[in-house]
Short mmCIF file of C-alpha atoms in Angstrom, two decimals:
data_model
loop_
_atom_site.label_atom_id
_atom_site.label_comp_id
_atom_site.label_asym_id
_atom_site.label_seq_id
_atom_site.Cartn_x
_atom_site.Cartn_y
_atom_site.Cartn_z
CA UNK A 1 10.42 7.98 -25.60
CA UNK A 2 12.12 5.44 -23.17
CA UNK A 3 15.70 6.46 -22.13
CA UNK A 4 18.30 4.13 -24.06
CA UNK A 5 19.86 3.25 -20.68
CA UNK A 6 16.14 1.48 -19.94
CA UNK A 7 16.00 -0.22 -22.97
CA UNK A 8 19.17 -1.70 -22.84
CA UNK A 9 18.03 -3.79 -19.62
CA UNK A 10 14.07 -4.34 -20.49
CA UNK A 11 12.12 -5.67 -23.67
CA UNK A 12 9.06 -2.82 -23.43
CA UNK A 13 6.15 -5.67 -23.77
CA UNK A 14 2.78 -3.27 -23.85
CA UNK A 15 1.95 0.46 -22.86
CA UNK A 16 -0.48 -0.20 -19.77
CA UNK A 17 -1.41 3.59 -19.28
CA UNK A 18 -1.06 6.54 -21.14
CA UNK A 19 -1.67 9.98 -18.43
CA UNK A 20 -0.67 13.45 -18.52
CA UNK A 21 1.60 12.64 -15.64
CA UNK A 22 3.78 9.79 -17.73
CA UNK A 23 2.97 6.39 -19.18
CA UNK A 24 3.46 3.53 -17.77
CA UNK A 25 4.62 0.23 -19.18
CA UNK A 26 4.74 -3.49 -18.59
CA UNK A 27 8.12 -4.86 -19.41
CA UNK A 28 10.65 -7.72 -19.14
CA UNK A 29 13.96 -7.49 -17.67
CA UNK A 30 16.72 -9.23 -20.95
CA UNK A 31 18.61 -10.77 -18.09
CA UNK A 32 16.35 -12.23 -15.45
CA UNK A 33 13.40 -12.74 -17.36
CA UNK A 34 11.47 -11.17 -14.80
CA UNK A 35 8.11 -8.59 -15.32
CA UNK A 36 8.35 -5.25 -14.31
CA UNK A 37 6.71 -1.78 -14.34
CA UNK A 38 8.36 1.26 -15.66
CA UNK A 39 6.61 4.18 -15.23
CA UNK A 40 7.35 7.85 -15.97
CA UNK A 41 7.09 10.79 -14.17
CA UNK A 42 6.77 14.16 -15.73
CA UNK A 43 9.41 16.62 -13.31
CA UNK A 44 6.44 19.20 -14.64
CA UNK A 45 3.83 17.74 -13.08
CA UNK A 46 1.83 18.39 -9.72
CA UNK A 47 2.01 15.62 -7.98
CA UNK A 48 5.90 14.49 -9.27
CA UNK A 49 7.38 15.02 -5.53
CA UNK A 50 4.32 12.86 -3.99
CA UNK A 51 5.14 10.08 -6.63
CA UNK A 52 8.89 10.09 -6.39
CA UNK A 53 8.33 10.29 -2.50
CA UNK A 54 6.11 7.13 -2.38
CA UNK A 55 9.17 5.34 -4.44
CA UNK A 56 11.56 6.05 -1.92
CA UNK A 57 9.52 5.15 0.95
CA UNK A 58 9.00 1.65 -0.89
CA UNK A 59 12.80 1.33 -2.00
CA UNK A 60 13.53 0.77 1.80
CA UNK A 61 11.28 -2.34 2.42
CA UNK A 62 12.06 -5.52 1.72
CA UNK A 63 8.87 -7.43 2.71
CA UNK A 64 6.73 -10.37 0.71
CA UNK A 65 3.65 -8.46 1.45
CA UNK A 66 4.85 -4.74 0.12
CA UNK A 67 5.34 -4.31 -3.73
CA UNK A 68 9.42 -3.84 -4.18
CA UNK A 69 10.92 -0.86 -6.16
CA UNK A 70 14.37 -2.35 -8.30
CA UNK A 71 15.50 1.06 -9.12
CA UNK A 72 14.50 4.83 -9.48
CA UNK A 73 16.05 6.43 -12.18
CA UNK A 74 16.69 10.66 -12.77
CA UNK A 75 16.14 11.81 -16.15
CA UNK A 76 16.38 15.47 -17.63
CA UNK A 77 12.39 15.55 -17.96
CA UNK A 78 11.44 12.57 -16.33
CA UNK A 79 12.13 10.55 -13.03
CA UNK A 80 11.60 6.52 -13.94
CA UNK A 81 10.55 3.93 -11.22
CA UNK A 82 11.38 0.05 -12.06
CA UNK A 83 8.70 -1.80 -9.54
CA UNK A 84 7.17 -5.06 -9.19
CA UNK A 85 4.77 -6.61 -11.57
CA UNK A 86 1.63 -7.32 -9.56
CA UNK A 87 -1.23 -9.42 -10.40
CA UNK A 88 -4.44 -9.83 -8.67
CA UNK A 89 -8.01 -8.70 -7.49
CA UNK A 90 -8.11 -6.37 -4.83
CA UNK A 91 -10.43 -7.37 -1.66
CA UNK A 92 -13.30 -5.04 -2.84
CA UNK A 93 -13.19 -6.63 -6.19
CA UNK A 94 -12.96 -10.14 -4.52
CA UNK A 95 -16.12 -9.83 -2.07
CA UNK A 96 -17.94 -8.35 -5.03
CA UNK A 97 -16.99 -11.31 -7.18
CA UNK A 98 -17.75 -13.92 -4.42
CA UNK A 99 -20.24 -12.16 -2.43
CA UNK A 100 -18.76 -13.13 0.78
CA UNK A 101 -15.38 -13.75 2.49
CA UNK A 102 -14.88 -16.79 4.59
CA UNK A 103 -13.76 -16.95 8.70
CA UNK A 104 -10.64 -18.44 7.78
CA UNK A 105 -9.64 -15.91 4.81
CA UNK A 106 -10.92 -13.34 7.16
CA UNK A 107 -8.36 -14.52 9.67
CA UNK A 108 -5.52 -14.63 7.14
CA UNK A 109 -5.86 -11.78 5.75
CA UNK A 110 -6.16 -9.58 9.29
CA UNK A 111 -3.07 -11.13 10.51
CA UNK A 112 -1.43 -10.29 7.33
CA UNK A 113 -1.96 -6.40 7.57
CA UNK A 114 -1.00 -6.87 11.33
CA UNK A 115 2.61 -8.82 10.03
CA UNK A 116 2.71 -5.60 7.63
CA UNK A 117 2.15 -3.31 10.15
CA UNK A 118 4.80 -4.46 12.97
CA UNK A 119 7.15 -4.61 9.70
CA UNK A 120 6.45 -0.57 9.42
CA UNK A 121 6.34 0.79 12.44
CA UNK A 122 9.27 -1.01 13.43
CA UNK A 123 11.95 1.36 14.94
CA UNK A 124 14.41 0.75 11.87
CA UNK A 125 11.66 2.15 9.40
CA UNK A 126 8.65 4.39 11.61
CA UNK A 127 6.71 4.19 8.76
CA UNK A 128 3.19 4.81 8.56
CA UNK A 129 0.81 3.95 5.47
CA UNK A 130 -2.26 6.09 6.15
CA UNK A 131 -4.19 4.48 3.59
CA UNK A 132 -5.38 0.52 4.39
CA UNK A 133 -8.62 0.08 2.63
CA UNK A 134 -10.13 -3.26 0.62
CA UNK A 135 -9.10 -1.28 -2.81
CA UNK A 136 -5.34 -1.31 -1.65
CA UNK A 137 -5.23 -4.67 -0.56
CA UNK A 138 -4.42 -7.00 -3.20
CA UNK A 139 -4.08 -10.71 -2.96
CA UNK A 140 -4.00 -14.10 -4.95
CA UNK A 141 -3.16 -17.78 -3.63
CA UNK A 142 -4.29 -16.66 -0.05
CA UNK A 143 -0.85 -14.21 -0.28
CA UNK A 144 -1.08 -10.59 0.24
CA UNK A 145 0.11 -7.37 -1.00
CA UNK A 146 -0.51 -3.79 0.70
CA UNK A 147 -0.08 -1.26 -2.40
CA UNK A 148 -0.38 2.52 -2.84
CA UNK A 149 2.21 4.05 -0.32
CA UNK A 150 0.92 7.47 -1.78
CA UNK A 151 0.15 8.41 1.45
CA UNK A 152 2.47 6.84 3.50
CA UNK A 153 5.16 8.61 5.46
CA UNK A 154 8.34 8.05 8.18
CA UNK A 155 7.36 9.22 11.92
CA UNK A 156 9.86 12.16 11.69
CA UNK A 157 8.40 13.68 8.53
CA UNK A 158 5.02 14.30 10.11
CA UNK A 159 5.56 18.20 10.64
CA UNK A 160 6.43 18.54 7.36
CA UNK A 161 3.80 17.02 5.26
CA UNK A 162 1.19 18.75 3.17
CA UNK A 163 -2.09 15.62 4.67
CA UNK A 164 -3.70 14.03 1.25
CA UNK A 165 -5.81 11.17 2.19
CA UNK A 166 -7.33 9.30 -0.46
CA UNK A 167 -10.86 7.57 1.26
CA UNK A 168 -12.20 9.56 4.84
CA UNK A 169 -14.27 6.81 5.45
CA UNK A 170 -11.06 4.74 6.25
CA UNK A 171 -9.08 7.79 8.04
CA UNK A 172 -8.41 8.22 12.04
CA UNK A 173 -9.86 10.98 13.49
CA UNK A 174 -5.96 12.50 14.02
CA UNK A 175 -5.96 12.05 10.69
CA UNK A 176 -9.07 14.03 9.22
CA UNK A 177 -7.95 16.90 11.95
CA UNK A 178 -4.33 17.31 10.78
CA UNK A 179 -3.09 15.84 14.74
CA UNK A 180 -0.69 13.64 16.02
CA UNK A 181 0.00 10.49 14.17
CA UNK A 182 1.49 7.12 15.10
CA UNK A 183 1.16 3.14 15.14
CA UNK A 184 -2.64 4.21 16.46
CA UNK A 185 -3.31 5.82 13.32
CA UNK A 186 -2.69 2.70 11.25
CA UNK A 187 -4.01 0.31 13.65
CA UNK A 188 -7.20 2.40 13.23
CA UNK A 189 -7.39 2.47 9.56
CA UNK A 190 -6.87 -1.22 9.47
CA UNK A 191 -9.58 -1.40 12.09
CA UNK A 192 -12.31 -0.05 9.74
CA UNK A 193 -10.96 -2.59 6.72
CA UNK A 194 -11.81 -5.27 9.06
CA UNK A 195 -15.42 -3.77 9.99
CA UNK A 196 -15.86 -3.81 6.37
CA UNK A 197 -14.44 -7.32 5.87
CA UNK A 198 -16.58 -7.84 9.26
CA UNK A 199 -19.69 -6.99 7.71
CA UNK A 200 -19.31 -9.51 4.32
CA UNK A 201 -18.23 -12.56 7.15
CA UNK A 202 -21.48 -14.47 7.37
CA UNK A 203 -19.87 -16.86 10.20
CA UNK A 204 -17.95 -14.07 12.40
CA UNK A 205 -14.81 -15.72 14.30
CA UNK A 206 -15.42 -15.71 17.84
CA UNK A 207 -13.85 -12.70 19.42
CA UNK A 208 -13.39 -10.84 16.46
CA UNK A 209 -15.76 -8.19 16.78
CA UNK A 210 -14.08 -7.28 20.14
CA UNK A 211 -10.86 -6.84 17.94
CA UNK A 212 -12.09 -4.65 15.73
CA UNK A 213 -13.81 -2.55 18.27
CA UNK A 214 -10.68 -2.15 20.15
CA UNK A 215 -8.54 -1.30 16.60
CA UNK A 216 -11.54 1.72 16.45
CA UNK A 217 -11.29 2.84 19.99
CA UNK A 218 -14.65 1.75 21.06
CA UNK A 219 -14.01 0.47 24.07
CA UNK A 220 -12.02 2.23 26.47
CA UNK A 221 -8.71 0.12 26.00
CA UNK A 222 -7.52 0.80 22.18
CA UNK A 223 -4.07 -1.38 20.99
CA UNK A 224 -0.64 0.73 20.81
CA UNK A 225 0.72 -1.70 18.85
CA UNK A 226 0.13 -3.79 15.39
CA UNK A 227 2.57 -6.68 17.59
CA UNK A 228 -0.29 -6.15 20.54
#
């Protein structure tokens, strides 16, 4: 059952997913009018610290691009997270859809994750995502939205974090071997979504392919910054 306390702020409009972990469901804010998603957290289950992490890492940025947590909510069984209503393909589902990306939507979206990057890693957050693949990258009207913060984490909390990493094929090597991380890590990550996005470009940007060879340490001089 949804706490009173919810209902008295949303209308529940439809239960989107029903999980061992706690359903999740799409509602409407009485006040605003606005969609959101409430989902609930069993306290009993596994991965309930990951989850409720993740929520707090979002709750502190406030960017277009990064899906925006309203409120996180303790119950006596349950933890409740009030987030943005999302819609969209993600990029895998788009190039399987289209078949192809263009150079210009290729451009957009690459200096899109870099603008989400420098937002993350600036000093006033040190955050780092971990986990930029096409299936986390969601976008409609040409706009943007980096989701799934599940394994994202602040600078300072690398020492003390248990590495879950959802796709190797997208990790840093730092990453796979439980080392160092830091802006590198991401830039990396990013680096092989843009070989993928790379190798569905039929028309390839001039100078791009030196990019992304430099975001996977190929040659000699890698970036230290998303702003570089």
């Amino acid at each position: 059952m949804i706490p009173q306390e919810l209902l008295n702020k949303y209308n529940v409009l439809q239960l989107l997913h029903r999980g061992i972990g706690g359903d999740v469901w799409l509602a409407e804010h009485k006040s605003l009018g606005g969609k959101r998603i409430l989902k609930a957290i069993e306290k009993s289950h596994p991965q309930h610290d990951l989850l409720a992490r993740e929520a707090k890492i979002l709750q502190q940025c406030r960017h277009s691009s990064i899906p925006i947590i309203y409120d996180i909510l303790e119950f006596d069984t349950q933890t409740y997270i009030v987030e943005e209503f999302i819609q969209g393909e993600n990029l895998k589902q788009y190039i399987g859809r289209q078949g192809s990306l263009s150079a210009s939507l290729l451009l957009e979206i690459s200096i899109q994750l870099c603008e989400i990057l420098i937002f993350l890693h600036h000093p006033a957050r040190n955050i780092f995502h971990l986990d930029i693949k096409p299936e986390n990258i969601l976008f409609e009207n040409h706009k943007l939205k980096l989701i799934d913060f599940g394994s994202a984490i602040f600078q300072n909390q690398q020492n003390e974090k248990q590495f879950v990493f959802g796709t190797p094929a997208y990790c840093a090597p730092e990453m796979k071997n439980q080392g160092n991380l830091s802006e590198k890590t991401d830039i990396y990550c990013m680096g092989k979504c843009m070989e993928y996005m790379l190798f569905h470009t039929p028309k390839t940007p001039k100078g791009y392919r030196n990019i992304v060879e430099r975001c996977l340490r190929r040659r000699g001089e890698e970036y230290t910054s998303a702003e570089q």
